Amino acid sequence: MNALQRREQMRDAVGPRWRQVEHTLLEQILRGAYRGRDRLPSEHELAAIFDVNRHTVRQALAALVDRGVVMKRKGGGTYLVSGVVEYPIGARTRFSANLLLQNREPGHKLVDPDVVAAEQHIALALGLAPGDLVSSMTTVGEADGIPICVGQHYIPFDRFPGFLDAYREELSMTKAFGRFKVDDYRRTLTRVMAVLPTDHDARLLQQGRYSPVLAVESIDSDLSGRPITFHMNRFSGERVQLTLGDF
């Protein structure tokens, strides 16, 4: 489709100019116009194609981000969100293993590690007393460089002193626990609900504030049944499909 045809298609849509650009871009994406290239044309190129200013293009792209169709990388352009990640949850849920089985490249980022006093619901999940110390950290899980999950994780500090340093070096819960002679563990609780992300989560997931996330609370325990981690994960609802397996 040439530039003139795109402008004519845009004029057939209704609503504000930016909404017309959004509508036309969405139609093109759904038809596979950008198949084979993950990155969309630049804002400058799109402005020329649709004969609009860059502010109009930014509004249209922001609406597509809210839909979960594209994502913005700071300083790196606009990219199509790849197909939905199938994420099994079972007795031995492992983030990296789940992605590698689907030929996706797992990635991890560590945010805000700290040692804090456990609030009541965290203490209850871990079998601790309120106020006991826990290692707390936020992580961003990625598939092929695209963020799909933000999580808060809490680990009993007295049993696993130095866990944050171990995770910072390994970027793997399994390997970090292995340093403390916990070589295997099982999921003993999973609770799932759909919610809207906080501003903080939306920013880390690079998605719209009004695009739902799948909130998953879970507890991992060692093979004796003693809790070792309480997780509060938020998966991008547009990018991840959860499947529940045997526990």
Coordinates of C-alpha atoms in Angstrom, one line a residue:
M1 CA 0.0 0.0 0.0
N2 CA 1.4 3.4 -1.0
A3 CA 1.3 6.6 1.0
L4 CA -1.8 7.9 -1.0
Q5 CA -3.7 4.7 -0.3
R6 CA -2.9 4.9 3.4
R7 CA -4.1 8.5 3.6
E8 CA -7.3 7.5 1.8
Q9 CA -7.8 4.6 4.2
M10 CA -7.3 6.9 7.1
R11 CA -9.9 9.4 5.9
D12 CA -12.4 6.5 5.7
A13 CA -12.0 6.1 9.5
V14 CA -14.0 8.3 11.9
G15 CA -13.0 10.4 14.9
P16 CA -10.0 12.7 15.7
R17 CA -7.0 12.6 13.4
W18 CA -4.9 10.6 15.8
R19 CA -7.7 8.1 16.2
Q20 CA -7.8 7.7 12.4
V21 CA -4.1 7.0 12.3
E22 CA -4.5 4.5 15.2
H23 CA -7.3 2.7 13.3
T24 CA -5.3 2.5 10.0
L25 CA -2.1 1.3 11.7
L26 CA -4.1 -1.3 13.6
E27 CA -5.7 -2.5 10.4
Q28 CA -2.3 -2.8 8.8
I29 CA -0.8 -4.7 11.7
L30 CA -3.7 -7.1 11.8
R31 CA -3.3 -7.7 8.1
G32 CA 0.4 -8.5 8.6
A33 CA 1.7 -5.4 6.9
Y34 CA 4.8 -5.3 9.2
R35 CA 5.4 -9.1 9.3
G36 CA 9.0 -9.8 9.1
R37 CA 10.0 -6.5 10.8
D38 CA 9.4 -6.1 14.5
R39 CA 10.0 -2.4 14.5
L40 CA 7.4 0.1 13.1
P41 CA 8.5 3.1 11.0
S42 CA 9.8 6.0 13.1
E43 CA 7.4 8.8 14.2
H44 CA 8.9 11.0 11.5
E45 CA 8.3 8.4 8.8
L46 CA 4.7 7.8 10.0
A47 CA 4.0 11.5 10.1
A48 CA 5.1 11.7 6.4
I49 CA 3.1 8.6 5.4
F50 CA -0.1 9.9 7.0
D51 CA 0.5 13.5 6.3
V52 CA 0.1 14.5 9.9
N53 CA 2.3 16.1 12.6
R54 CA 4.4 14.0 15.0
H55 CA 2.2 14.8 18.0
T56 CA -0.7 13.1 16.2
V57 CA 1.4 10.1 15.5
R58 CA 2.5 10.0 19.2
Q59 CA -1.1 10.0 20.3
A60 CA -1.9 7.1 17.9
L61 CA 1.0 5.0 19.0
A62 CA 0.1 5.7 22.7
A63 CA -3.3 4.3 22.0
L64 CA -1.8 1.2 20.4
V65 CA 0.4 0.8 23.5
D66 CA -2.7 0.9 25.6
R67 CA -4.2 -1.9 23.5
G68 CA -1.1 -4.0 24.1
V69 CA -0.4 -4.2 20.3
V70 CA 2.9 -2.3 20.4
M71 CA 5.5 -1.3 23.0
K72 CA 7.8 1.7 23.2
R73 CA 11.5 1.3 24.0
K74 CA 13.0 4.4 25.4
G75 CA 15.2 5.8 22.7
G76 CA 14.7 2.8 20.6
G77 CA 11.5 3.2 18.6
T78 CA 8.1 1.3 18.6
Y79 CA 8.0 -2.5 18.3
L80 CA 5.2 -5.0 17.7
V81 CA 4.4 -7.2 20.7
S82 CA 5.2 -10.7 19.7
G83 CA 2.7 -13.6 20.1
V84 CA 1.2 -14.5 23.4
V85 CA 3.5 -16.4 25.8
E86 CA 2.0 -19.6 27.1
Y87 CA 3.0 -19.7 30.7
P88 CA 2.4 -23.0 32.6
I89 CA 2.0 -22.8 36.4
G90 CA 2.4 -26.1 38.2
A91 CA 4.2 -27.7 41.1
R92 CA 7.7 -26.7 39.8
T93 CA 7.1 -23.4 38.0
R94 CA 10.4 -21.9 36.7
F95 CA 10.4 -18.7 34.7
S96 CA 13.4 -19.3 32.5
A97 CA 12.6 -22.9 31.8
N98 CA 9.0 -22.0 30.7
L99 CA 10.4 -19.5 28.2
L100 CA 13.2 -21.7 26.9
L101 CA 10.7 -24.5 26.1
Q102 CA 9.0 -22.1 23.8
N103 CA 12.2 -20.9 22.1
R104 CA 11.9 -17.5 23.9
E105 CA 14.9 -15.8 25.4
P106 CA 14.4 -15.2 29.1
G107 CA 15.6 -12.0 30.7
H108 CA 15.6 -10.7 34.3
K109 CA 16.1 -7.3 35.8
L110 CA 16.4 -6.6 39.5
V111 CA 14.8 -3.5 41.0
D112 CA 14.7 -2.1 44.5
P113 CA 16.3 -4.9 46.6
D114 CA 16.0 -4.3 50.3
V115 CA 15.6 -5.9 53.7
V116 CA 12.3 -4.9 55.4
A117 CA 10.0 -5.8 58.2
A118 CA 7.3 -8.3 57.0
E119 CA 3.8 -6.9 56.9
Q120 CA 1.1 -9.2 58.3
H121 CA 0.0 -10.8 55.0
I122 CA 3.6 -11.5 54.0
A123 CA 4.5 -12.9 57.4
L124 CA 1.4 -15.2 57.3
A125 CA 2.4 -16.5 53.9
L126 CA 5.9 -17.3 55.1
G127 CA 5.1 -18.6 58.5
L128 CA 6.8 -15.7 60.2
A129 CA 5.7 -13.2 62.8
P130 CA 4.7 -9.7 61.7
G131 CA 7.8 -7.5 61.8
D132 CA 10.3 -10.3 61.1
L133 CA 12.9 -9.4 58.5
V134 CA 12.5 -10.5 54.9
S135 CA 14.6 -9.9 51.8
S136 CA 12.4 -7.9 49.4
M137 CA 13.0 -7.4 45.7
T138 CA 11.1 -6.4 42.6
T139 CA 12.0 -8.2 39.3
V140 CA 11.0 -7.6 35.7
G141 CA 10.8 -10.8 33.7
E142 CA 11.3 -10.5 29.9
A143 CA 10.7 -12.7 26.9
D144 CA 12.9 -11.8 23.9
G145 CA 13.6 -8.4 25.4
I146 CA 9.9 -7.6 26.0
P147 CA 8.7 -7.2 29.6
I148 CA 6.0 -9.7 30.4
C149 CA 6.0 -9.8 34.2
V150 CA 6.7 -7.6 37.2
G151 CA 7.0 -9.3 40.6
Q152 CA 7.6 -8.6 44.3
H153 CA 9.3 -11.4 46.1
Y154 CA 9.8 -11.9 49.8
I155 CA 12.3 -14.4 51.3
P156 CA 12.9 -15.1 55.1
F157 CA 16.0 -13.1 56.0
D158 CA 17.2 -15.2 59.0
R159 CA 17.1 -18.4 57.0
F160 CA 18.6 -16.9 53.8
P161 CA 21.0 -14.1 54.8
G162 CA 22.7 -12.6 51.7
F163 CA 20.0 -13.9 49.3
L164 CA 19.8 -10.6 47.5
D165 CA 23.5 -10.7 46.7
A166 CA 23.1 -14.2 45.5
Y167 CA 20.2 -13.3 43.2
R168 CA 22.0 -10.2 41.9
E169 CA 24.8 -12.4 40.8
E170 CA 22.8 -15.4 39.5
L171 CA 19.6 -13.6 38.2
S172 CA 17.9 -16.9 39.0
M173 CA 15.7 -17.8 42.0
T174 CA 16.6 -21.5 41.6
K175 CA 20.4 -20.9 41.5
A176 CA 20.2 -18.4 44.3
F177 CA 18.4 -20.9 46.6
G178 CA 20.9 -23.5 45.5
R179 CA 23.6 -21.5 47.3
F180 CA 21.7 -22.2 50.5
K181 CA 21.4 -25.9 49.9
V182 CA 17.8 -25.7 48.7
D183 CA 18.2 -27.5 45.4
D184 CA 14.5 -28.2 44.8
Y185 CA 11.2 -26.6 45.9
R186 CA 7.5 -26.8 45.0
R187 CA 4.7 -24.4 44.4
T188 CA 2.2 -24.9 47.4
L189 CA -0.2 -22.0 46.7
T190 CA -1.3 -20.1 43.6
R191 CA -4.0 -17.4 43.5
V192 CA -4.9 -15.6 40.2
M193 CA -7.0 -12.5 39.6
A194 CA -7.3 -9.9 36.8
V195 CA -6.6 -6.3 37.9
L196 CA -5.5 -3.0 36.4
P197 CA -1.8 -2.2 36.8
T198 CA -0.4 0.5 39.0
D199 CA 1.4 3.4 37.3
H200 CA 4.7 1.8 38.5
D201 CA 3.8 -1.6 37.0
A202 CA 2.6 -0.1 33.7
R203 CA 5.8 1.7 33.4
L204 CA 8.0 -1.4 34.1
L205 CA 5.8 -3.5 31.7
Q206 CA 5.8 -0.7 29.1
Q207 CA 2.1 -1.0 28.6
G208 CA -1.0 1.1 29.0
R209 CA -2.4 2.0 32.5
Y210 CA -5.8 0.6 31.5
S211 CA -4.6 -2.7 29.9
P212 CA -5.3 -5.5 32.5
V213 CA -2.7 -7.6 34.2
L214 CA -3.0 -11.1 35.6
A215 CA -2.1 -10.8 39.3
V216 CA -0.6 -14.1 40.7
E217 CA 0.1 -14.6 44.4
S218 CA 2.1 -17.7 45.1
I219 CA 4.1 -19.5 47.8
D220 CA 7.1 -21.8 47.1
S221 CA 8.1 -24.3 49.8
D222 CA 11.0 -26.6 50.2
L223 CA 10.4 -30.3 50.0
S224 CA 9.7 -30.5 53.8
G225 CA 6.8 -28.0 53.2
R226 CA 8.5 -25.0 54.8
P227 CA 7.8 -21.7 52.9
I228 CA 10.8 -20.1 51.3
T229 CA 9.3 -17.4 49.0
F230 CA 6.1 -15.4 48.7
H231 CA 5.6 -14.0 45.2
M232 CA 3.2 -11.2 44.0
N233 CA 3.6 -11.3 40.2
R234 CA 1.7 -9.2 37.6
F235 CA 1.7 -10.6 34.1
S236 CA 0.8 -8.5 31.1
G237 CA -2.7 -9.7 30.2
E238 CA -2.1 -8.9 26.5
R239 CA 1.2 -10.8 26.3
V240 CA 0.8 -13.9 28.6
Q241 CA -1.7 -16.7 28.8
L242 CA -1.5 -18.7 32.1
T243 CA -2.2 -22.4 32.1
L244 CA -2.6 -24.2 35.4
G245 CA -1.1 -27.7 35.7
D246 CA -0.9 -30.4 38.3
F247 CA 0.3 -29.5 41.8

